[in-house]
């Protein structure tokens, strides 16, 4: 029995020695943080007050007591024995232990070391300190270095700061870059147009006297007429009376031709001339006047002839209809030259210029291409479609272009030299356009650029970039958020940021 007691006592003694040899850590000294909000740290388990997730233990690495350990302010689980950058977010690691405190911001720095200007609160960048300290949550203030501020001043973009990533962090981020190339970007502008007659080649046929249509020679719309071809015969009491008046005046002038009175002879000639002029002013043809002089007999009807060649686009008369002075009888169009009117979006209007060549194609005739210049840009915008109308003049000797026909209009604006980059490299904030340039491996600088044209997944930049620079095409949103965060954190007194632009 005594031997059994001694054995149990020996086992207890050995267990105690093993416990003391292992260090016997107490759970009371453990620290916990939120997986989604690693800046929230607690000395006991619980839930995150921000998102409600369960806090997890922070895996802390033991650092030598004589050498300070450095930790990422955003990822406390990342610990290093030397100043470095966090491989996850690229932020600078800050001292963790206080056995070797960094020098105050006002003190000098040995040659080759980075100069610390001041320290700022990791949660509130407006709170700064000239010496290292901790905030109310126990987090160390983050040092702000002079070289970091100097780098941000070069080609500075308000609200943005350069972003530096270590090779490991760069590999994890998935950031990809391409080389910007010098060149131009052709962008064809296309619109749908309509063929319309040239308004300068439209002829409206009217009558200057009242009367009735006795006979129609051109009696359907679309009929082609030649210049001088008969259109209709009209009976007009006014024209009949004017013929009789002319014949009487002419007969009087002939009787007085041998008169001894020169004054009477002259008066009779002037009366005959006035009567003839009146008939001509009623648009009576010259051959009708010749027939009237030859026969000496007034005609009951007068024939109206086509003043020009073309197609009848409108006819609003029929035999027996009464007409009045000024009434339109026909509308004749010469379609040997036509217009194509196309509507372009108002944002494309700045690219359109007078004289710019165009290509016009017809849906019903694949492969046929008509070329002509822009001859007119209408000075207004359609309030419903928000489009600007453009006129293109085209020859139409074969009559292939018919009024009201649809046409596809393509314009190639003049090429503008610049730098061509993928469209994904440009971030549009709404008030400006930003691109990230990799000035050296892992060091990305934001640039404000000017994009004047986009086409086929490419963007043409005229300001902000030079050919040969590397721009970020994948991972721009990651760099955007990190850059704006660093700019806010680097502002010693709540400097301006670009949050209003997003």
Short mmCIF file of C-alpha atoms in Angstrom, two decimals:
data_model
loop_
_atom_site.label_atom_id
_atom_site.label_comp_id
_atom_site.label_asym_id
_atom_site.label_seq_id
_atom_site.Cartn_x
_atom_site.Cartn_y
_atom_site.Cartn_z
CA UNK A 1 0.00 0.00 0.00
CA UNK A 2 2.82 2.34 0.82
CA UNK A 3 4.47 1.48 -2.50
CA UNK A 4 1.28 2.39 -4.38
CA UNK A 5 1.04 5.75 -2.59
CA UNK A 6 4.65 6.49 -3.37
CA UNK A 7 4.07 5.72 -7.07
CA UNK A 8 1.04 8.06 -7.23
CA UNK A 9 2.98 10.83 -5.51
CA UNK A 10 5.82 10.38 -7.98
CA UNK A 11 3.41 10.69 -10.92
CA UNK A 12 1.94 13.90 -9.55
CA UNK A 13 5.45 15.32 -9.04
CA UNK A 14 6.49 14.43 -12.60
CA UNK A 15 3.29 16.04 -14.02
CA UNK A 16 3.98 19.21 -12.07
CA UNK A 17 7.51 19.36 -13.42
CA UNK A 18 6.25 18.92 -17.01
CA UNK A 19 3.68 21.68 -16.55
CA UNK A 20 6.30 24.07 -15.23
CA UNK A 21 8.69 23.12 -18.05
CA UNK A 22 6.04 23.92 -20.70
CA UNK A 23 5.44 27.37 -19.32
CA UNK A 24 1.85 26.88 -18.17
CA UNK A 25 0.22 29.64 -20.27
CA UNK A 26 -2.91 31.20 -18.89
CA UNK A 27 -5.81 31.86 -21.13
CA UNK A 28 -6.33 35.16 -19.42
CA UNK A 29 -3.43 36.64 -21.41
CA UNK A 30 -4.81 35.61 -24.83
CA UNK A 31 -6.03 38.26 -27.31
CA UNK A 32 -8.96 37.94 -29.73
CA UNK A 33 -10.01 39.83 -32.87
CA UNK A 34 -12.81 39.82 -35.46
CA UNK A 35 -12.04 37.94 -38.74
CA UNK A 36 -13.89 40.63 -40.74
CA UNK A 37 -12.73 43.64 -38.70
CA UNK A 38 -9.21 42.76 -37.48
CA UNK A 39 -8.78 46.24 -36.03
CA UNK A 40 -11.18 45.27 -33.23
CA UNK A 41 -9.11 43.49 -30.55
CA UNK A 42 -10.27 42.14 -27.19
CA UNK A 43 -8.55 40.37 -24.29
CA UNK A 44 -11.42 37.92 -23.89
CA UNK A 45 -13.64 35.86 -26.23
CA UNK A 46 -16.96 37.27 -27.37
CA UNK A 47 -18.73 38.75 -30.41
CA UNK A 48 -17.67 41.59 -32.69
CA UNK A 49 -19.76 44.70 -31.87
CA UNK A 50 -19.60 45.72 -35.55
CA UNK A 51 -20.78 42.60 -37.39
CA UNK A 52 -21.64 40.17 -34.58
CA UNK A 53 -19.15 37.49 -35.69
CA UNK A 54 -17.40 35.34 -33.08
CA UNK A 55 -13.96 36.63 -32.12
CA UNK A 56 -11.04 34.30 -32.85
CA UNK A 57 -7.70 34.03 -31.02
CA UNK A 58 -4.81 35.99 -32.43
CA UNK A 59 -1.89 33.73 -33.24
CA UNK A 60 0.95 35.69 -31.77
CA UNK A 61 4.56 34.83 -32.45
CA UNK A 62 7.10 35.14 -29.66
CA UNK A 63 9.62 37.83 -30.44
CA UNK A 64 12.97 38.31 -28.75
CA UNK A 65 12.78 40.70 -25.83
CA UNK A 66 15.77 42.62 -27.07
CA UNK A 67 14.42 43.04 -30.62
CA UNK A 68 11.00 44.69 -31.17
CA UNK A 69 8.33 42.76 -33.02
CA UNK A 70 6.43 44.52 -35.80
CA UNK A 71 2.77 43.91 -36.50
CA UNK A 72 0.34 44.98 -39.25
CA UNK A 73 -2.29 47.44 -37.95
CA UNK A 74 -4.94 45.84 -40.18
CA UNK A 75 -3.84 42.19 -39.77
CA UNK A 76 -2.52 41.70 -36.19
CA UNK A 77 -1.72 38.06 -36.95
CA UNK A 78 1.08 39.22 -39.28
CA UNK A 79 4.20 39.65 -37.11
CA UNK A 80 7.82 40.23 -38.12
CA UNK A 81 11.09 40.85 -36.32
CA UNK A 82 12.05 43.69 -38.66
CA UNK A 83 10.33 46.72 -40.24
CA UNK A 84 8.55 45.53 -43.36
CA UNK A 85 5.20 45.64 -45.17
CA UNK A 86 2.19 43.44 -44.62
CA UNK A 87 2.03 40.76 -47.36
CA UNK A 88 -1.78 40.91 -47.27
CA UNK A 89 -2.51 44.63 -47.60
CA UNK A 90 0.89 46.22 -48.15
CA UNK A 91 0.68 48.50 -45.10
CA UNK A 92 3.84 49.22 -43.10
CA UNK A 93 4.32 47.11 -39.99
CA UNK A 94 4.43 49.05 -36.69
CA UNK A 95 6.42 48.27 -33.52
CA UNK A 96 4.65 45.92 -31.15
CA UNK A 97 6.92 45.59 -28.10
CA UNK A 98 8.16 48.52 -26.07
CA UNK A 99 11.51 47.12 -25.01
CA UNK A 100 13.11 49.18 -27.76
CA UNK A 101 11.01 52.26 -28.48
CA UNK A 102 11.54 54.13 -31.80
CA UNK A 103 13.00 57.56 -31.61
CA UNK A 104 10.58 60.48 -31.37
CA UNK A 105 9.57 62.17 -34.57
CA UNK A 106 11.62 65.23 -33.78
CA UNK A 107 14.88 63.37 -33.35
CA UNK A 108 17.32 62.71 -36.16
CA UNK A 109 17.74 59.35 -37.83
CA UNK A 110 20.95 57.49 -38.60
CA UNK A 111 22.12 57.43 -42.17
CA UNK A 112 20.27 54.87 -44.30
CA UNK A 113 17.19 54.73 -42.01
CA UNK A 114 13.78 56.15 -42.89
CA UNK A 115 12.86 59.40 -41.19
CA UNK A 116 9.67 59.38 -39.14
CA UNK A 117 7.76 62.65 -39.30
CA UNK A 118 5.02 61.85 -36.77
CA UNK A 119 2.69 59.11 -35.60
CA UNK A 120 -1.01 58.89 -36.36
CA UNK A 121 -3.93 57.06 -34.82
CA UNK A 122 -4.70 53.93 -36.91
CA UNK A 123 -8.45 54.47 -36.49
CA UNK A 124 -8.59 58.29 -36.68
CA UNK A 125 -5.95 59.82 -38.99
CA UNK A 126 -6.74 63.31 -37.71
CA UNK A 127 -5.20 62.37 -34.33
CA UNK A 128 -1.40 62.53 -34.42
CA UNK A 129 1.46 62.45 -31.96
CA UNK A 130 5.16 63.41 -32.15
CA UNK A 131 6.07 60.31 -30.07
CA UNK A 132 4.93 56.67 -30.13
CA UNK A 133 1.83 55.88 -28.10
CA UNK A 134 -1.27 53.66 -27.98
CA UNK A 135 -4.91 54.53 -28.58
CA UNK A 136 -7.85 53.75 -26.30
CA UNK A 137 -8.13 50.24 -27.79
CA UNK A 138 -4.49 49.44 -27.13
CA UNK A 139 -3.41 49.76 -30.76
CA UNK A 140 -0.04 51.34 -31.53
CA UNK A 141 0.10 54.61 -33.42
CA UNK A 142 1.42 54.16 -36.97
CA UNK A 143 4.57 56.05 -38.04
CA UNK A 144 4.37 58.35 -41.05
CA UNK A 145 7.65 58.46 -42.99
CA UNK A 146 9.11 61.38 -44.91
CA UNK A 147 9.84 59.40 -48.08
CA UNK A 148 6.23 58.23 -48.20
CA UNK A 149 4.95 61.79 -48.21
CA UNK A 150 7.52 62.90 -50.77
CA UNK A 151 6.48 60.10 -53.13
CA UNK A 152 2.86 61.10 -52.83
CA UNK A 153 3.65 64.70 -53.81
CA UNK A 154 5.08 63.73 -57.20
CA UNK A 155 2.24 63.94 -59.74
CA UNK A 156 -0.09 64.03 -56.76
CA UNK A 157 -3.78 63.31 -57.24
CA UNK A 158 -5.98 64.83 -54.57
CA UNK A 159 -7.38 62.15 -52.30
CA UNK A 160 -4.99 59.44 -53.54
CA UNK A 161 -1.58 58.17 -52.38
CA UNK A 162 1.00 55.81 -53.89
CA UNK A 163 0.70 52.14 -52.96
CA UNK A 164 3.73 49.90 -52.41
CA UNK A 165 3.46 46.12 -52.31
CA UNK A 166 6.04 43.52 -51.42
CA UNK A 167 6.57 40.66 -53.90
CA UNK A 168 4.50 38.27 -51.79
CA UNK A 169 1.63 40.73 -51.44
CA UNK A 170 1.83 41.60 -55.12
CA UNK A 171 1.53 37.94 -56.07
CA UNK A 172 -1.50 37.47 -53.85
CA UNK A 173 -3.27 40.59 -55.06
CA UNK A 174 -3.61 39.36 -58.66
CA UNK A 175 -2.64 42.78 -60.05
CA UNK A 176 -1.78 42.75 -63.75
CA UNK A 177 -0.17 45.49 -65.84
CA UNK A 178 0.39 46.23 -69.53
CA UNK A 179 2.60 48.68 -71.39
CA UNK A 180 0.94 51.87 -72.68
CA UNK A 181 1.52 52.29 -76.41
CA UNK A 182 1.70 55.41 -78.53
CA UNK A 183 -0.88 55.53 -81.29
CA UNK A 184 -4.30 56.69 -82.31
CA UNK A 185 -7.71 55.16 -81.94
CA UNK A 186 -10.05 55.02 -84.90
CA UNK A 187 -13.70 54.97 -83.95
CA UNK A 188 -16.31 54.75 -86.65
CA UNK A 189 -19.56 56.48 -85.70
CA UNK A 190 -22.68 54.87 -87.11
CA UNK A 191 -26.25 56.07 -87.39
CA UNK A 192 -29.42 55.29 -89.28
CA UNK A 193 -30.52 57.83 -91.85
CA UNK A 194 -33.36 58.49 -94.26
CA UNK A 195 -33.20 59.45 -97.92
CA UNK A 196 -35.02 62.71 -98.63
CA UNK A 197 -35.26 64.90 -101.75
CA UNK A 198 -32.92 67.83 -102.08
CA UNK A 199 -35.13 70.76 -101.07
CA UNK A 200 -33.33 73.00 -103.57
CA UNK A 201 -34.45 70.70 -106.40
CA UNK A 202 -38.15 70.70 -105.46
CA UNK A 203 -40.52 72.61 -107.75
CA UNK A 204 -44.02 73.63 -106.67
CA UNK A 205 -46.43 74.27 -109.55
CA UNK A 206 -49.07 76.95 -108.80
CA UNK A 207 -51.67 78.90 -110.73
CA UNK A 208 -51.97 82.69 -110.68
CA UNK A 209 -55.56 82.84 -111.83
CA UNK A 210 -58.82 81.33 -110.71
CA UNK A 211 -60.59 78.82 -112.89
CA UNK A 212 -61.45 75.17 -113.47
CA UNK A 213 -59.31 72.21 -114.52
CA UNK A 214 -60.52 71.14 -117.97
CA UNK A 215 -58.00 68.35 -118.67
CA UNK A 216 -55.14 66.57 -116.85
CA UNK A 217 -52.14 65.26 -118.78
CA UNK A 218 -50.20 64.22 -115.62
CA UNK A 219 -52.75 62.45 -113.51
CA UNK A 220 -50.93 60.28 -110.94
CA UNK A 221 -48.30 60.70 -108.27
CA UNK A 222 -44.86 59.33 -109.08
CA UNK A 223 -45.15 60.06 -112.80
CA UNK A 224 -41.97 61.34 -114.43
CA UNK A 225 -42.29 64.55 -116.44
CA UNK A 226 -39.87 66.33 -118.72
CA UNK A 227 -39.31 70.05 -118.76
CA UNK A 228 -41.97 71.74 -120.91
CA UNK A 229 -44.25 68.69 -120.94
CA UNK A 230 -47.98 69.55 -120.68
CA UNK A 231 -49.42 69.18 -117.20
CA UNK A 232 -53.02 70.39 -117.52
CA UNK A 233 -55.46 72.72 -119.29
CA UNK A 234 -57.29 75.33 -117.26
CA UNK A 235 -60.39 77.37 -118.15
CA UNK A 236 -60.20 80.82 -116.62
CA UNK A 237 -62.66 83.65 -117.43
CA UNK A 238 -59.94 86.05 -116.33
CA UNK A 239 -57.47 84.64 -118.86
CA UNK A 240 -60.10 84.64 -121.59
CA UNK A 241 -60.89 88.31 -120.94
CA UNK A 242 -57.17 89.15 -120.95
CA UNK A 243 -56.78 87.47 -124.37
CA UNK A 244 -59.66 89.47 -125.83
CA UNK A 245 -58.27 92.67 -124.35
CA UNK A 246 -54.88 91.95 -125.91
CA UNK A 247 -56.38 91.23 -129.35
CA UNK A 248 -58.40 94.49 -129.28
CA UNK A 249 -55.34 96.50 -128.22
CA UNK A 250 -53.27 94.89 -130.93
CA UNK A 251 -55.92 95.60 -133.61
CA UNK A 252 -56.14 99.22 -132.50
CA UNK A 253 -52.37 99.60 -132.70
CA UNK A 254 -52.41 98.21 -136.23
CA UNK A 255 -55.14 100.64 -137.34
CA UNK A 256 -53.28 103.63 -135.92
CA UNK A 257 -49.94 102.54 -137.34
CA UNK A 258 -50.50 104.73 -140.45
CA UNK A 259 -52.06 107.57 -138.46
CA UNK A 260 -50.58 111.03 -138.81
CA UNK A 261 -50.85 111.49 -135.04
CA UNK A 262 -47.66 110.13 -133.49
CA UNK A 263 -49.15 110.48 -130.01
CA UNK A 264 -52.16 108.32 -130.83
CA UNK A 265 -49.95 105.75 -132.50
CA UNK A 266 -47.67 105.51 -129.46
CA UNK A 267 -50.61 105.20 -127.06
CA UNK A 268 -52.08 102.32 -129.03
CA UNK A 269 -48.74 100.46 -129.09
CA UNK A 270 -48.27 100.89 -125.34
CA UNK A 271 -51.78 99.57 -124.72
CA UNK A 272 -51.04 96.44 -126.79
CA UNK A 273 -47.74 95.88 -124.98
CA UNK A 274 -49.41 96.18 -121.56
CA UNK A 275 -52.06 93.65 -122.51
CA UNK A 276 -49.39 91.18 -123.72
CA UNK A 277 -47.35 91.67 -120.54
CA UNK A 278 -50.40 90.93 -118.42
CA UNK A 279 -50.85 87.59 -120.14
CA UNK A 280 -47.18 86.74 -119.65
CA UNK A 281 -47.43 87.60 -115.96
CA UNK A 282 -50.18 84.99 -115.70
CA UNK A 283 -47.52 82.45 -116.82
CA UNK A 284 -49.05 82.04 -120.27
CA UNK A 285 -46.42 80.16 -122.40
CA UNK A 286 -44.69 81.94 -125.27
CA UNK A 287 -45.98 79.41 -127.82
CA UNK A 288 -49.53 80.21 -126.64
CA UNK A 289 -48.89 83.91 -127.32
CA UNK A 290 -47.51 83.06 -130.77
CA UNK A 291 -50.63 81.00 -131.52
CA UNK A 292 -52.82 83.85 -130.30
CA UNK A 293 -51.04 86.33 -132.58
CA UNK A 294 -51.24 83.96 -135.52
CA UNK A 295 -54.94 83.08 -135.22
CA UNK A 296 -56.27 86.28 -133.71
CA UNK A 297 -58.78 84.17 -131.82
CA UNK A 298 -58.79 83.75 -128.00
CA UNK A 299 -58.53 80.18 -126.62
CA UNK A 300 -61.07 78.96 -124.10
CA UNK A 301 -58.40 77.05 -122.11
CA UNK A 302 -54.74 77.64 -121.43
CA UNK A 303 -52.18 74.82 -121.12
CA UNK A 304 -49.72 74.71 -118.19
CA UNK A 305 -46.39 73.00 -118.82
CA UNK A 306 -43.80 71.45 -116.45
CA UNK A 307 -41.22 74.06 -115.44
CA UNK A 308 -38.59 71.37 -114.73
CA UNK A 309 -37.96 67.65 -115.15
CA UNK A 310 -38.58 65.28 -112.27
CA UNK A 311 -41.00 63.01 -110.49
CA UNK A 312 -44.41 64.13 -109.29
CA UNK A 313 -44.31 63.73 -105.51
CA UNK A 314 -47.64 65.41 -104.80
CA UNK A 315 -50.83 66.10 -106.80
CA UNK A 316 -53.91 67.64 -105.26
CA UNK A 317 -56.09 68.26 -108.33
CA UNK A 318 -58.44 66.40 -110.64
CA UNK A 319 -60.43 67.25 -113.77
CA UNK A 320 -63.25 69.69 -113.06
CA UNK A 321 -61.79 71.00 -109.80
CA UNK A 322 -61.93 74.72 -109.18
CA UNK A 323 -58.60 76.33 -108.40
CA UNK A 324 -57.64 79.65 -106.90
CA UNK A 325 -54.54 81.80 -107.21
CA UNK A 326 -51.64 80.42 -105.11
CA UNK A 327 -53.05 76.90 -104.90
CA UNK A 328 -50.38 74.21 -105.32
CA UNK A 329 -51.20 71.93 -108.22
CA UNK A 330 -48.13 69.68 -108.33
CA UNK A 331 -44.85 69.15 -106.52
CA UNK A 332 -42.10 67.91 -108.82
CA UNK A 333 -38.75 66.65 -107.49
CA UNK A 334 -35.50 66.29 -109.36
CA UNK A 335 -33.98 63.16 -107.76
CA UNK A 336 -30.68 63.25 -109.63
CA UNK A 337 -29.19 64.40 -106.31
CA UNK A 338 -30.63 63.53 -102.89
CA UNK A 339 -29.95 64.07 -99.21
CA UNK A 340 -29.44 61.47 -96.52
CA UNK A 341 -30.34 62.82 -93.09
CA UNK A 342 -28.92 60.84 -90.15
CA UNK A 343 -29.40 61.36 -86.41
CA UNK A 344 -26.30 61.02 -84.20
CA UNK A 345 -26.25 61.04 -80.40
CA UNK A 346 -25.48 64.42 -78.92
CA UNK A 347 -22.29 63.16 -77.23
CA UNK A 348 -20.98 62.30 -80.72
CA UNK A 349 -21.72 65.74 -82.15
CA UNK A 350 -18.31 67.12 -81.17
CA UNK A 351 -16.64 64.56 -83.45
CA UNK A 352 -18.64 65.58 -86.52
CA UNK A 353 -17.30 68.27 -88.83
CA UNK A 354 -18.47 69.81 -92.11
CA UNK A 355 -16.86 68.19 -95.12
CA UNK A 356 -16.11 64.96 -93.25
CA UNK A 357 -16.41 61.98 -95.64
CA UNK A 358 -19.12 59.40 -95.01
CA UNK A 359 -20.06 55.96 -96.28
CA UNK A 360 -23.71 55.20 -96.90
CA UNK A 361 -25.03 51.66 -97.35
CA UNK A 362 -28.53 50.43 -98.07
CA UNK A 363 -30.10 47.44 -96.30
CA UNK A 364 -31.71 46.22 -99.51
CA UNK A 365 -28.44 46.35 -101.46
CA UNK A 366 -25.65 44.63 -99.50
CA UNK A 367 -22.21 45.56 -100.75
CA UNK A 368 -23.25 48.79 -102.45
CA UNK A 369 -21.47 51.78 -100.90
CA UNK A 370 -22.22 55.44 -101.62
CA UNK A 371 -19.78 58.15 -100.52
CA UNK A 372 -20.41 61.80 -99.88
CA UNK A 373 -19.42 64.61 -97.50
CA UNK A 374 -21.29 66.06 -94.56
CA UNK A 375 -22.72 69.30 -95.99
CA UNK A 376 -24.76 70.51 -93.04
CA UNK A 377 -25.13 69.93 -89.30
CA UNK A 378 -28.47 71.11 -87.99
CA UNK A 379 -28.19 73.68 -85.17
CA UNK A 380 -30.54 71.97 -82.72
CA UNK A 381 -30.98 68.76 -80.73
CA UNK A 382 -34.11 66.63 -80.92
CA UNK A 383 -35.58 66.94 -77.38
CA UNK A 384 -37.10 63.46 -77.48
CA UNK A 385 -34.29 61.37 -78.94
CA UNK A 386 -31.41 63.63 -77.82
CA UNK A 387 -29.86 63.42 -81.27
CA UNK A 388 -28.24 65.86 -83.71
CA UNK A 389 -29.25 65.66 -87.37
CA UNK A 390 -26.58 65.63 -90.07
CA UNK A 391 -27.07 66.02 -93.82
CA UNK A 392 -25.10 64.11 -96.44
CA UNK A 393 -25.44 64.92 -100.16
CA UNK A 394 -25.21 62.06 -102.65
CA UNK A 395 -25.46 61.90 -106.45
CA UNK A 396 -28.27 59.66 -107.65
CA UNK A 397 -27.95 59.29 -111.42
CA UNK A 398 -29.56 55.83 -111.54
CA UNK A 399 -32.33 56.60 -109.09
CA UNK A 400 -31.21 53.90 -106.63
CA UNK A 401 -31.70 56.21 -103.67
CA UNK A 402 -35.42 56.71 -103.24
CA UNK A 403 -37.10 59.13 -100.84
CA UNK A 404 -37.97 57.72 -97.39
CA UNK A 405 -35.57 54.80 -97.85
CA UNK A 406 -33.52 53.79 -94.78
CA UNK A 407 -29.75 54.01 -95.01
CA UNK A 408 -26.81 53.22 -92.72
CA UNK A 409 -24.40 56.13 -92.35
CA UNK A 410 -20.83 55.63 -91.12
CA UNK A 411 -18.45 58.47 -90.29
CA UNK A 412 -14.77 58.06 -89.47
CA UNK A 413 -13.59 61.09 -87.44
CA UNK A 414 -10.04 62.33 -87.79
CA UNK A 415 -7.55 60.31 -85.74
CA UNK A 416 -6.10 61.96 -82.63
CA UNK A 417 -2.57 60.96 -81.52
CA UNK A 418 -2.10 59.89 -77.93
CA UNK A 419 -1.47 56.86 -75.74
CA UNK A 420 -3.60 53.74 -76.16
CA UNK A 421 -4.36 51.57 -73.10
CA UNK A 422 -7.03 48.96 -72.27
CA UNK A 423 -10.30 50.50 -71.21
CA UNK A 424 -10.18 48.52 -67.95
CA UNK A 425 -7.14 50.54 -66.85
CA UNK A 426 -9.23 53.70 -66.45
CA UNK A 427 -11.42 54.31 -63.40
CA UNK A 428 -14.10 56.94 -63.90
CA UNK A 429 -14.99 58.56 -60.58
CA UNK A 430 -17.71 60.71 -62.12
CA UNK A 431 -15.66 63.91 -62.00
CA UNK A 432 -12.30 62.65 -63.23
CA UNK A 433 -10.52 59.61 -64.62
CA UNK A 434 -7.78 57.76 -62.75
CA UNK A 435 -5.20 55.20 -63.86
CA UNK A 436 -2.52 53.47 -61.75
CA UNK A 437 1.04 53.43 -63.09
CA UNK A 438 3.65 50.94 -61.88
CA UNK A 439 6.67 53.23 -61.71
CA UNK A 440 8.84 50.46 -60.30
CA UNK A 441 8.10 46.84 -59.34
CA UNK A 442 5.44 46.84 -56.66
CA UNK A 443 5.15 50.65 -56.49
CA UNK A 444 1.90 52.03 -57.96
CA UNK A 445 1.21 55.74 -58.41
CA UNK A 446 -2.27 57.13 -59.23
CA UNK A 447 -2.49 59.43 -62.24
CA UNK A 448 -5.29 61.67 -63.40
CA UNK A 449 -5.72 61.06 -67.14
CA UNK A 450 -7.79 62.52 -69.97
CA UNK A 451 -9.62 60.01 -72.16
CA UNK A 452 -10.87 61.46 -75.44
CA UNK A 453 -12.08 58.33 -77.19
CA UNK A 454 -13.06 54.72 -76.48
CA UNK A 455 -13.45 51.88 -78.98
CA UNK A 456 -13.10 48.09 -79.11
CA UNK A 457 -12.09 47.80 -75.43
CA UNK A 458 -9.37 50.46 -75.79
CA UNK A 459 -9.07 54.02 -74.48
CA UNK A 460 -7.14 56.89 -76.05
CA UNK A 461 -5.39 59.07 -73.45
CA UNK A 462 -4.04 62.49 -74.38
CA UNK A 463 -2.87 63.65 -70.92
CA UNK A 464 -1.47 61.93 -67.84
CA UNK A 465 0.43 59.02 -69.44
CA UNK A 466 3.43 58.54 -71.68
CA UNK A 467 4.16 55.64 -73.99
CA UNK A 468 6.17 52.85 -72.38
CA UNK A 469 4.74 53.20 -68.87
CA UNK A 470 3.07 50.21 -67.28
CA UNK A 471 -0.58 50.67 -66.26
CA UNK A 472 -2.71 48.43 -64.09
CA UNK A 473 -5.49 46.61 -65.98
CA UNK A 474 -6.55 44.15 -63.26
CA UNK A 475 -6.82 44.99 -59.59
CA UNK A 476 -7.58 48.67 -60.08
CA UNK A 477 -10.43 48.62 -57.53
CA UNK A 478 -8.13 47.10 -54.93
CA UNK A 479 -5.50 49.77 -55.53
CA UNK A 480 -8.17 52.48 -55.61
CA UNK A 481 -9.48 51.66 -52.15
CA UNK A 482 -6.00 51.16 -50.72
CA UNK A 483 -4.73 54.40 -52.27
CA UNK A 484 -7.60 56.46 -50.91
CA UNK A 485 -7.22 54.82 -47.48
CA UNK A 486 -3.53 55.65 -47.37
CA UNK A 487 -4.20 59.21 -48.44
CA UNK A 488 -6.68 59.62 -45.61
CA UNK A 489 -4.33 58.04 -43.10
CA UNK A 490 -1.40 60.16 -44.25
CA UNK A 491 -3.28 63.43 -43.77
CA UNK A 492 -1.97 64.79 -40.43
CA UNK A 493 -4.93 67.06 -39.74
CA UNK A 494 -7.78 65.48 -41.64
CA UNK A 495 -6.51 66.57 -45.05
CA UNK A 496 -8.67 66.42 -48.11
CA UNK A 497 -9.61 63.11 -49.54
CA UNK A 498 -11.49 61.97 -52.58
CA UNK A 499 -14.41 60.33 -50.83
CA UNK A 500 -16.74 62.87 -52.34
CA UNK A 501 -15.82 61.62 -55.77
CA UNK A 502 -17.09 58.10 -55.13
#
